[in-house]
GROMACS .gro file of C-alpha atoms in nm:
model
  458
    1MET     CA    1   7.032   9.472   5.495
    2LYS     CA    2   7.263   9.754   5.388
    3TYR     CA    3   7.551   9.880   5.596
    4LYS     CA    4   7.404  10.232   5.613
    5ASP     CA    5   7.080  10.097   5.768
    6LEU     CA    6   7.263   9.956   6.074
    7ASP     CA    7   7.305  10.155   6.393
    8ILE     CA    8   7.658  10.221   6.522
    9ILE     CA    9   7.737  10.051   6.851
   10GLY     CA   10   8.036  10.152   7.067
   11SER     CA   11   8.300   9.942   7.239
   12GLU     CA   12   8.086   9.938   7.555
   13GLU     CA   13   7.712   9.983   7.596
   14TRP     CA   14   7.440   9.954   7.860
   15CYS     CA   15   7.204   9.654   7.838
   16ILE     CA   16   6.866   9.616   8.010
   17PHE     CA   17   6.709   9.277   8.093
   18GLU     CA   18   6.350   9.327   8.206
   19ASP     CA   19   6.267   8.956   8.228
   20LEU     CA   20   6.570   8.899   8.453
   21GLU     CA   21   6.491   9.218   8.648
   22ILE     CA   22   6.835   9.365   8.576
   23PRO     CA   23   6.783   9.744   8.538
   24ALA     CA   24   7.116   9.808   8.362
   25ILE     CA   25   7.443   9.624   8.310
   26LYS     CA   26   7.750   9.753   8.131
   27ALA     CA   27   7.865   9.524   7.848
   28ARG     CA   28   8.186   9.504   7.655
   29VAL     CA   29   8.111   9.476   7.282
   30ASP     CA   30   8.329   9.198   7.137
   31SER     CA   31   8.279   9.094   6.774
   32GLY     CA   32   8.554   8.836   6.821
   33ALA     CA   33   8.331   8.632   7.052
   34LYS     CA   34   8.046   8.435   6.898
   35THR     CA   35   7.815   8.411   7.200
   36SER     CA   36   7.728   8.675   7.457
   37SER     CA   37   7.788   8.599   7.825
   38ILE     CA   38   7.689   8.739   8.162
   39GLN     CA   39   7.848   8.712   8.505
   40ALA     CA   40   7.670   8.449   8.715
   41ASN     CA   41   7.727   8.298   9.059
   42ASN     CA   42   7.554   8.025   9.261
   43ILE     CA   43   7.415   7.857   8.950
   44LYS     CA   44   7.156   7.586   9.021
   45VAL     CA   45   6.961   7.381   8.768
   46TYR     CA   46   6.608   7.267   8.854
   47THR     CA   47   6.305   7.118   8.681
   48LYS     CA   48   5.990   7.320   8.614
   49GLY     CA   49   5.717   7.129   8.434
   50ALA     CA   50   5.876   6.942   8.145
   51HIS     CA   51   6.173   7.176   8.113
   52GLU     CA   52   6.499   7.246   8.287
   53TRP     CA   53   6.539   7.593   8.436
   54VAL     CA   54   6.837   7.761   8.592
   55LYS     CA   55   6.857   7.991   8.893
   56PHE     CA   56   7.160   8.216   8.934
   57GLU     CA   57   7.282   8.542   9.088
   58VAL     CA   58   7.416   8.838   8.894
   59ASN     CA   59   7.634   9.110   9.045
   60PRO     CA   60   7.561   9.368   8.772
   61LEU     CA   61   7.755   9.673   8.888
   62GLN     CA   62   8.133   9.678   8.878
   63ASP     CA   63   8.160   9.931   9.159
   64ASN     CA   64   7.905   9.778   9.397
   65ARG     CA   65   7.976   9.416   9.482
   66GLY     CA   66   7.703   9.422   9.747
   67ILE     CA   67   7.420   9.410   9.492
   68ASN     CA   68   7.323   9.059   9.383
   69ILE     CA   69   7.011   8.998   9.173
   70GLU     CA   70   6.860   8.650   9.173
   71CYS     CA   71   6.755   8.553   8.821
   72LYS     CA   72   6.559   8.260   8.676
   73ALA     CA   73   6.542   8.149   8.314
   74ARG     CA   74   6.473   7.842   8.106
   75LEU     CA   75   6.786   7.645   8.021
   76VAL     CA   76   6.821   7.614   7.643
   77ASP     CA   77   7.162   7.450   7.608
   78ARG     CA   78   7.484   7.326   7.767
   79ARG     CA   79   7.800   7.412   7.578
   80THR     CA   80   8.168   7.336   7.617
   81VAL     CA   81   8.356   7.665   7.607
   82LYS     CA   82   8.732   7.710   7.597
   83SER     CA   83   8.857   8.002   7.805
   84SER     CA   84   9.133   8.242   7.701
   85SER     CA   85   9.373   8.031   7.910
   86GLY     CA   86   9.284   7.722   7.704
   87ILE     CA   87   9.077   7.546   7.974
   88SER     CA   88   8.751   7.385   7.856
   89GLU     CA   89   8.444   7.393   8.077
   90GLU     CA   90   8.072   7.332   8.042
   91ARG     CA   91   7.854   7.640   8.057
   92TYR     CA   92   7.478   7.682   8.076
   93VAL     CA   93   7.298   7.885   7.809
   94ILE     CA   94   6.973   8.080   7.847
   95LYS     CA   95   6.767   8.290   7.606
   96THR     CA   96   6.610   8.618   7.714
   97PRO     CA   97   6.507   8.959   7.569
   98VAL     CA   98   6.761   9.241   7.594
   99ARG     CA   99   6.724   9.612   7.527
  100VAL     CA  100   7.023   9.802   7.388
  101GLY     CA  101   6.942  10.162   7.309
  102ASN     CA  102   6.612  10.153   7.114
  103HIS     CA  103   6.661   9.791   7.007
  104THR     CA  104   6.490   9.501   7.185
  105PHE     CA  105   6.564   9.146   7.074
  106ASP     CA  106   6.614   8.793   7.207
  107ILE     CA  107   6.969   8.700   7.298
  108GLU     CA  108   7.145   8.382   7.399
  109LEU     CA  109   7.364   8.421   7.706
  110THR     CA  110   7.618   8.182   7.850
  111LEU     CA  111   7.636   8.197   8.229
  112ALA     CA  112   7.999   8.254   8.312
  113ASN     CA  113   8.209   8.342   8.614
  114ARG     CA  114   8.325   8.687   8.505
  115ASP     CA  115   8.407   8.795   8.859
  116THR     CA  116   8.768   8.856   8.765
  117MET     CA  117   8.675   9.040   8.444
  118GLU     CA  118   8.645   9.415   8.410
  119TYR     CA  119   8.297   9.390   8.254
  120ARG     CA  120   8.006   9.194   8.399
  121MET     CA  121   7.877   9.117   8.048
  122LEU     CA  122   8.015   9.049   7.701
  123LEU     CA  123   7.807   9.123   7.389
  124GLY     CA  124   7.912   8.882   7.111
  125ARG     CA  125   7.868   8.890   6.735
  126GLU     CA  126   7.549   8.676   6.729
  127ALA     CA  127   7.378   8.970   6.901
  128LEU     CA  128   7.544   9.220   6.666
  129ASN     CA  129   7.476   9.051   6.329
  130GLU     CA  130   7.241   9.249   6.104
  131ARG     CA  131   7.172   9.496   6.384
  132PHE     CA  132   7.485   9.700   6.449
  133VAL     CA  133   7.814   9.820   6.308
  134VAL     CA  134   8.087   9.838   6.574
  135ASN     CA  135   8.290  10.154   6.615
  136PRO     CA  136   8.553  10.071   6.881
  137ALA     CA  137   8.655  10.436   6.907
  138VAL     CA  138   8.333  10.537   7.085
  139SER     CA  139   8.151  10.427   7.402
  140PHE     CA  140   7.782  10.431   7.492
  141ASN     CA  141   7.680  10.544   7.145
  142LEU     CA  142   7.329  10.402   7.201
  143GLY     CA  143   7.272  10.574   7.533
  144GLU     CA  144   7.461  10.660   7.852
  145PHE     CA  145   7.338  10.644   8.212
  146SER     CA  146   7.471  10.887   8.468
  147ALA     CA  147   7.565  10.776   8.819
  148THR     CA  148   7.241  10.934   8.944
  149GLU     CA  149   7.034  10.743   8.689
  150ILE     CA  150   7.201  10.416   8.784
  151SER     CA  151   7.129  10.488   9.152
  152GLN     CA  152   6.764  10.552   9.066
  153ARG     CA  153   6.739  10.233   8.862
  154TYR     CA  154   6.887  10.030   9.147
  155ALA     CA  155   6.718  10.220   9.430
  156SER     CA  156   6.521   9.914   9.545
  157HIS     CA  157   6.840   9.707   9.561
  158PHE     CA  158   7.047   9.953   9.765
  159LYS     CA  159   7.028   9.871  10.135
  160GLU     CA  160   7.017  10.160  10.376
  161LYS     CA  161   7.345  10.157  10.564
  162THR     CA  162   7.279  10.071  10.927
  163GLY     CA  163   7.616   9.928  11.017
  164LEU     CA  164   7.978   9.926  10.919
  165LYS     CA  165   8.130   9.859  10.579
  166ILE     CA  166   8.364   9.565  10.630
  167ALA     CA  167   8.583   9.395  10.369
  168LEU     CA  168   8.700   9.036  10.393
  169LEU     CA  169   9.043   9.030  10.226
  170ALA     CA  170   9.105   8.672  10.115
  171SER     CA  171   9.132   8.450   9.807
  172ASN     CA  172   8.841   8.205   9.800
  173PRO     CA  173   8.486   8.324   9.880
  174LEU     CA  174   8.362   7.963   9.890
  175LEU     CA  175   8.572   7.851  10.188
  176TYR     CA  176   8.363   7.770  10.496
  177SER     CA  177   8.539   8.028  10.713
  178ASN     CA  178   8.500   8.308  10.459
  179LYS     CA  179   8.133   8.230  10.394
  180ARG     CA  180   8.060   8.224  10.768
  181ILE     CA  181   8.228   8.559  10.831
  182MET     CA  182   8.035   8.719  10.542
  183GLU     CA  183   7.706   8.571  10.667
  184ALA     CA  184   7.769   8.675  11.028
  185GLY     CA  185   7.854   9.035  10.932
  186GLU     CA  186   7.547   9.069  10.712
  187ALA     CA  187   7.322   8.917  10.980
  188MET     CA  188   7.453   9.177  11.224
  189GLY     CA  189   7.356   9.462  10.988
  190HIS     CA  190   7.692   9.536  10.831
  191ASP     CA  191   7.776   9.590  10.465
  192MET     CA  192   8.010   9.299  10.389
  193VAL     CA  193   8.229   9.295  10.075
  194PHE     CA  194   8.460   9.014   9.964
  195LEU     CA  195   8.789   9.138   9.817
  196ASN     CA  196   9.024   8.901   9.638
  197VAL     CA  197   9.379   8.985   9.750
  198GLU     CA  198   9.521   8.937   9.402
  199HIS     CA  199   9.264   9.166   9.236
  200ALA     CA  200   9.357   9.469   9.446
  201TYR     CA  201   9.642   9.706   9.372
  202MET     CA  202   9.770  10.030   9.521
  203LYS     CA  203   9.904  10.375   9.449
  204LEU     CA  204  10.180  10.501   9.677
  205ASP     CA  205  10.166  10.878   9.697
  206ALA     CA  206  10.209  11.122   9.983
  207ASN     CA  207   9.914  11.336   9.875
  208SER     CA  208   9.660  11.080   9.755
  209PRO     CA  209   9.745  10.716   9.836
  210GLU     CA  210   9.490  10.471   9.700
  211ILE     CA  211   9.384  10.109   9.683
  212ARG     CA  212   9.200  10.007   9.367
  213TYR     CA  213   9.021   9.693   9.263
  214ARG     CA  214   9.021   9.520   8.925
  215GLY     CA  215   8.825   9.746   8.689
  216GLY     CA  216   8.965  10.064   8.846
  217ASN     CA  217   8.726  10.103   9.141
  218ILE     CA  218   8.880  10.301   9.427
  219LEU     CA  219   8.838  10.127   9.765
  220ASN     CA  220   8.796  10.419  10.003
  221GLU     CA  221   8.480  10.355  10.202
  222PHE     CA  222   8.569  10.070  10.435
  223ASP     CA  223   8.553  10.097  10.812
  224ALA     CA  224   8.738   9.771  10.873
  225ILE     CA  225   8.929   9.491  10.701
  226ILE     CA  226   8.933   9.125  10.805
  227PRO     CA  227   9.251   8.976  10.657
  228ARG     CA  228   9.256   8.605  10.581
  229ILE     CA  229   9.571   8.582  10.371
  230LYS     CA  230   9.683   8.245  10.239
  231PRO     CA  231  10.057   8.174  10.283
  232ALA     CA  232  10.131   8.197   9.910
  233VAL     CA  233  10.035   8.568   9.903
  234THR     CA  234  10.161   8.674  10.246
  235PHE     CA  235  10.402   8.939  10.114
  236TYR     CA  236  10.150   9.105   9.880
  237GLY     CA  237   9.859   9.065  10.119
  238CYS     CA  238  10.050   9.232  10.402
  239ALA     CA  239  10.146   9.519  10.171
  240LEU     CA  240   9.774   9.576  10.106
  241ILE     CA  241   9.694   9.559  10.478
  242ARG     CA  242   9.960   9.823  10.549
  243GLN     CA  243   9.808  10.042  10.279
  244PHE     CA  244   9.458  10.006  10.429
  245ASP     CA  245   9.607  10.094  10.769
  246ASN     CA  246   9.772  10.403  10.618
  247LEU     CA  247   9.429  10.507  10.488
  248GLY     CA  248   9.285  10.489  10.839
  249VAL     CA  249   9.100  10.158  10.799
  250TYR     CA  250   9.096   9.930  11.105
  251CYS     CA  251   9.257   9.593  11.026
  252LEU     CA  252   9.157   9.305  11.255
  253ASN     CA  253   9.511   9.163  11.232
  254SER     CA  254   9.799   9.392  11.138
  255ALA     CA  255  10.048   9.321  10.861
  256GLU     CA  256  10.332   9.308  11.114
  257ALA     CA  257  10.149   9.056  11.331
  258ILE     CA  258  10.069   8.830  11.034
  259THR     CA  259  10.427   8.848  10.906
  260GLN     CA  260  10.568   8.754  11.247
  261SER     CA  261  10.329   8.462  11.287
  262ARG     CA  262  10.416   8.326  10.941
  263ASP     CA  263  10.791   8.332  11.015
  264LYS     CA  264  10.815   8.026  11.240
  265LEU     CA  265  11.178   8.092  11.332
  266PHE     CA  266  11.120   8.456  11.430
  267ALA     CA  267  10.801   8.362  11.616
  268SER     CA  268  10.989   8.093  11.809
  269GLN     CA  269  11.257   8.346  11.903
  270LEU     CA  270  10.988   8.587  12.026
  271PHE     CA  271  10.827   8.311  12.234
  272SER     CA  272  11.161   8.217  12.393
  273LYS     CA  273  11.236   8.583  12.466
  274ASN     CA  274  10.898   8.622  12.638
  275ASP     CA  275  10.930   8.306  12.852
  276ILE     CA  276  10.676   8.107  12.651
  277HIS     CA  277  10.770   7.740  12.658
  278ILE     CA  278  10.797   7.556  12.326
  279PRO     CA  279  10.939   7.214  12.233
  280ILE     CA  280  11.321   7.231  12.212
  281THR     CA  281  11.389   7.369  11.865
  282GLY     CA  282  11.704   7.383  11.654
  283PHE     CA  283  11.802   7.579  11.344
  284ALA     CA  284  12.122   7.551  11.142
  285LYS     CA  285  12.243   7.635  10.793
  286SER     CA  286  12.535   7.401  10.727
  287PRO     CA  287  12.505   7.020  10.683
  288MET     CA  288  12.827   7.002  10.886
  289ASP     CA  289  12.617   7.077  11.196
  290THR     CA  290  12.342   6.819  11.136
  291LYS     CA  291  12.457   6.555  11.386
  292ASP     CA  292  12.493   6.805  11.670
  293LEU     CA  293  12.161   6.967  11.573
  294ILE     CA  294  11.991   6.628  11.621
  295ARG     CA  295  12.162   6.573  11.958
  296MET     CA  296  12.064   6.926  12.066
  297VAL     CA  297  11.691   6.844  12.043
  298ASN     CA  298  11.737   6.513  12.231
  299GLY     CA  299  11.772   6.294  11.923
  300ALA     CA  300  11.518   6.093  11.725
  301PRO     CA  301  11.230   6.062  11.698
  302LEU     CA  302  11.209   6.430  11.608
  303ILE     CA  303  11.001   6.669  11.398
  304ILE     CA  304  11.136   6.851  11.093
  305LYS     CA  305  10.935   7.155  10.979
  306LEU     CA  306  10.959   7.379  10.677
  307LEU     CA  307  10.963   7.738  10.797
  308GLU     CA  308  10.663   7.814  10.573
  309SER     CA  309  10.460   7.501  10.652
  310THR     CA  310  10.086   7.530  10.716
  311GLN     CA  311   9.794   7.298  10.798
  312GLY     CA  312  10.044   7.021  10.876
  313LYS     CA  313  10.198   7.028  10.529
  314GLY     CA  314  10.578   7.039  10.520
  315VAL     CA  315  10.606   6.866  10.859
  316VAL     CA  316  10.796   6.533  10.879
  317LEU     CA  317  10.851   6.285  11.163
  318ALA     CA  318  11.194   6.120  11.153
  319GLU     CA  319  11.195   5.809  11.371
  320THR     CA  320  11.571   5.740  11.377
  321ASN     CA  321  11.881   5.958  11.387
  322LYS     CA  322  11.990   5.824  11.048
  323ALA     CA  323  11.653   5.906  10.892
  324ALA     CA  324  11.659   6.252  11.053
  325GLU     CA  325  12.006   6.318  10.915
  326SER     CA  326  11.899   6.215  10.564
  327VAL     CA  327  11.585   6.433  10.566
  328ILE     CA  328  11.762   6.737  10.712
  329ASN     CA  329  12.046   6.720  10.460
  330ALA     CA  330  11.801   6.664  10.173
  331PHE     CA  331  11.615   6.983  10.267
  332LYS     CA  332  11.938   7.177  10.304
  333SER     CA  333  12.066   7.057   9.966
  334VAL     CA  334  11.779   7.244   9.797
  335GLN     CA  335  11.840   7.559  10.005
  336THR     CA  336  11.520   7.517  10.208
  337ASN     CA  337  11.505   7.656  10.562
  338ILE     CA  338  11.382   7.413  10.827
  339LEU     CA  339  11.334   7.387  11.200
  340VAL     CA  340  11.423   7.070  11.391
  341GLN     CA  341  11.206   7.011  11.696
  342GLU     CA  342  11.185   6.755  11.974
  343PHE     CA  343  10.902   6.503  11.945
  344ILE     CA  344  10.662   6.501  12.241
  345LYS     CA  345  10.580   6.131  12.254
  346GLU     CA  346  10.348   6.153  12.555
  347ALA     CA  347  10.106   6.376  12.360
  348ASN     CA  348   9.989   6.062  12.174
  349GLY     CA  349   9.901   6.252  11.856
  350GLN     CA  350   9.686   6.508  12.037
  351ASP     CA  351   9.704   6.885  12.051
  352ILE     CA  352   9.477   7.169  12.159
  353ARG     CA  353   9.355   7.453  11.937
  354CYS     CA  354   9.258   7.765  12.131
  355PHE     CA  355   9.075   8.035  11.937
  356VAL     CA  356   9.176   8.373  12.077
  357VAL     CA  357   8.985   8.695  12.000
  358ASN     CA  358   9.089   9.030  12.153
  359GLY     CA  359   9.283   8.871  12.438
  360LYS     CA  360   9.026   8.603  12.532
  361VAL     CA  361   9.006   8.232  12.456
  362VAL     CA  362   8.654   8.210  12.308
  363ALA     CA  363   8.663   7.839  12.221
  364SER     CA  364   8.892   7.537  12.253
  365ILE     CA  365   8.904   7.195  12.091
  366GLN     CA  366   9.124   6.891  12.120
  367ARG     CA  367   9.248   6.748  11.792
  368GLN     CA  368   9.333   6.380  11.769
  369ALA     CA  369   9.550   6.252  11.485
  370GLU     CA  370   9.440   5.956  11.276
  371LYS     CA  371   9.587   5.617  11.367
  372GLY     CA  372   9.944   5.599  11.236
  373GLU     CA  373   9.960   5.978  11.189
  374PHE     CA  374  10.141   6.219  11.424
  375ARG     CA  375   9.984   6.541  11.291
  376ALA     CA  376   9.655   6.634  11.458
  377ASN     CA  377   9.562   6.904  11.203
  378LEU     CA  378   9.204   6.865  11.081
  379HIS     CA  379   9.331   6.909  10.723
  380GLN     CA  380   9.539   6.595  10.780
  381GLY     CA  381   9.242   6.388  10.894
  382GLY     CA  382   9.247   6.480  11.263
  383LYS     CA  383   8.925   6.462  11.467
  384ALA     CA  384   8.801   6.749  11.684
  385SER     CA  385   8.626   6.733  12.021
  386ILE     CA  386   8.543   6.980  12.298
  387ILE     CA  387   8.797   7.009  12.577
  388ARG     CA  388   8.813   7.201  12.904
  389ILE     CA  389   9.153   7.371  12.911
  390THR     CA  390   9.344   7.449  13.228
  391SER     CA  391   9.404   7.804  13.350
  392GLU     CA  392   9.774   7.757  13.264
  393GLU     CA  393   9.685   7.662  12.906
  394ARG     CA  394   9.445   7.957  12.879
  395LYS     CA  395   9.714   8.200  12.997
  396LEU     CA  396   9.964   8.049  12.752
  397ALA     CA  397   9.726   8.091  12.456
  398VAL     CA  398   9.642   8.452  12.545
  399LYS     CA  399  10.008   8.543  12.601
  400ALA     CA  400  10.118   8.385  12.271
  401ALA     CA  401   9.862   8.586  12.075
  402LYS     CA  402   9.960   8.901  12.264
  403VAL     CA  403  10.333   8.854  12.197
  404LEU     CA  404  10.259   8.847  11.823
  405ASN     CA  405  10.003   9.129  11.861
  406LEU     CA  406   9.729   8.923  11.694
  407ALA     CA  407   9.368   9.024  11.766
  408VAL     CA  408   9.250   8.693  11.617
  409ALA     CA  409   9.464   8.381  11.647
  410GLY     CA  410   9.449   8.005  11.649
  411VAL     CA  411   9.695   7.896  11.917
  412ASP     CA  412   9.811   7.535  11.911
  413ILE     CA  413   9.926   7.382  12.240
  414ILE     CA  414  10.057   7.036  12.326
  415ARG     CA  415  10.049   6.870  12.669
  416SER     CA  416  10.383   6.732  12.780
  417ASN     CA  417  10.544   6.593  13.095
  418LYS     CA  418  10.696   6.941  13.139
  419GLY     CA  419  10.355   7.110  13.122
  420PRO     CA  420  10.180   7.281  12.828
  421LEU     CA  421  10.406   7.373  12.534
  422LEU     CA  422  10.325   7.612  12.252
  423LEU     CA  423  10.345   7.458  11.904
  424GLU     CA  424  10.254   7.753  11.683
  425VAL     CA  425  10.016   8.045  11.629
  426ASN     CA  426   9.798   8.080  11.319
  427SER     CA  427   9.693   8.430  11.208
  428SER     CA  428   9.410   8.300  10.982
  429PRO     CA  429   9.261   8.014  11.184
  430GLY     CA  430   8.986   7.809  11.024
  431LEU     CA  431   8.634   7.818  11.171
  432GLU     CA  432   8.478   7.495  11.044
  433GLY     CA  433   8.631   7.246  11.286
  434ILE     CA  434   8.597   7.459  11.598
  435GLU     CA  435   8.245   7.587  11.522
  436ASN     CA  436   8.116   7.237  11.443
  437ALA     CA  437   8.278   7.082  11.750
  438THR     CA  438   8.179   7.352  12.001
  439GLY     CA  439   7.858   7.487  11.847
  440LYS     CA  440   7.988   7.840  11.905
  441ASP     CA  441   7.933   8.122  11.655
  442ILE     CA  442   8.299   8.225  11.625
  443ALA     CA  443   8.233   8.434  11.312
  444SER     CA  444   7.996   8.664  11.503
  445ILE     CA  445   8.248   8.694  11.787
  446MET     CA  446   8.503   8.820  11.532
  447ILE     CA  447   8.255   9.079  11.400
  448ARG     CA  448   8.178   9.197  11.756
  449ALA     CA  449   8.553   9.235  11.813
  450ILE     CA  450   8.561   9.486  11.527
  451GLU     CA  451   8.258   9.669  11.664
  452SER     CA  452   8.419   9.705  12.006
  453LYS     CA  453   8.751   9.824  11.865
  454ILE     CA  454   8.600  10.102  11.656
  455LYS     CA  455   8.334  10.184  11.914
  456PHE     CA  456   8.038  10.092  11.695
  457SER     CA  457   7.689  10.064  11.841
  458VAL     CA  458   7.360   9.994  11.664
   0.00000   0.00000   0.00000
């Protein structure tokens, strides 16, 4: 076939997959890639007759993450593909007809997680060979769809808005807590969108401040944000939350509240200032003060905590003064800030997690550490069970959340001979352990808290 007989294709084009029931998907044309690929989630292989088939979901529109189309196709191959970062992974391959402009032909597609990519599809050179000549200087040379046309094509997939538009700002959509919150919001009639913290960015401007998402989509239609920021991205996540707040979006926990809760030293100072009892805690900078620091918290055994510890990680039990001195000085030698805290022996490896929402304890569990372990965190192998808390413990949990100004908080309490003591307050408490142990739908309680705050009614 001669060069002049080939149609010119641009750097990006619209593709239509009638067999997959995808009305239109924007593809990046890439002659450097051999095989074409399409964004796919929730991939499941199953047997149909004598052949393997694959079921998957496609989120075809860059600017509407709420549309997911369930697709089915026969599985034609499994291939090992090396990503741009050099990581090899097995990918499933299907074959299906595609229409590009006036051309309809069969195409092989690898099912790939392109959620972080700007385009939901990549059109490789196997699809281009003997059909097109690429002109990277133009776009949509084979046909453009207006926003109105796209809306018409996807009319059956757009849900009529009956509730709020709520974004879950987090990092991993597959975590139990995040999945439950998304499910609960959708079940209650709200438009739920998952936003990856690290894929959002902002424009600071007095006249037109913005938050954008990877691909350039402006995030300006949300009624509320549920922040679930992992410790590693606290600084950036809180900057985004402040920006959403500046744009008039209700944030279930504020940036200030999250920042305070993550700073264990500052939080402890706030608790002491507000007459909230905590285990005796010490903080010092110089190794010269180590011996007196140990004496100050009643000596070993004692707990040594990294200021940025979470889920029980970065927490050490030193059983003798000599061991405590060695651990404290080792941490200080690498310029790491730590807290030294008295060990409550009578707790017997137990603590209480109170889940507080809008000033009320909505559920409580007792966590029991594994044998030989002092940390009761479920991530450290602790076991959860229902517990009836005392009125004093309930007041302590509510007050601790209020002092930090957290609408949603996991408050950890320990029972001691001196009465209940506050251990710490978590601004992104997990739901799995407490929902499974109590049978309560905590995720829906969180959604109702948003509804009540912004005066929403169905």
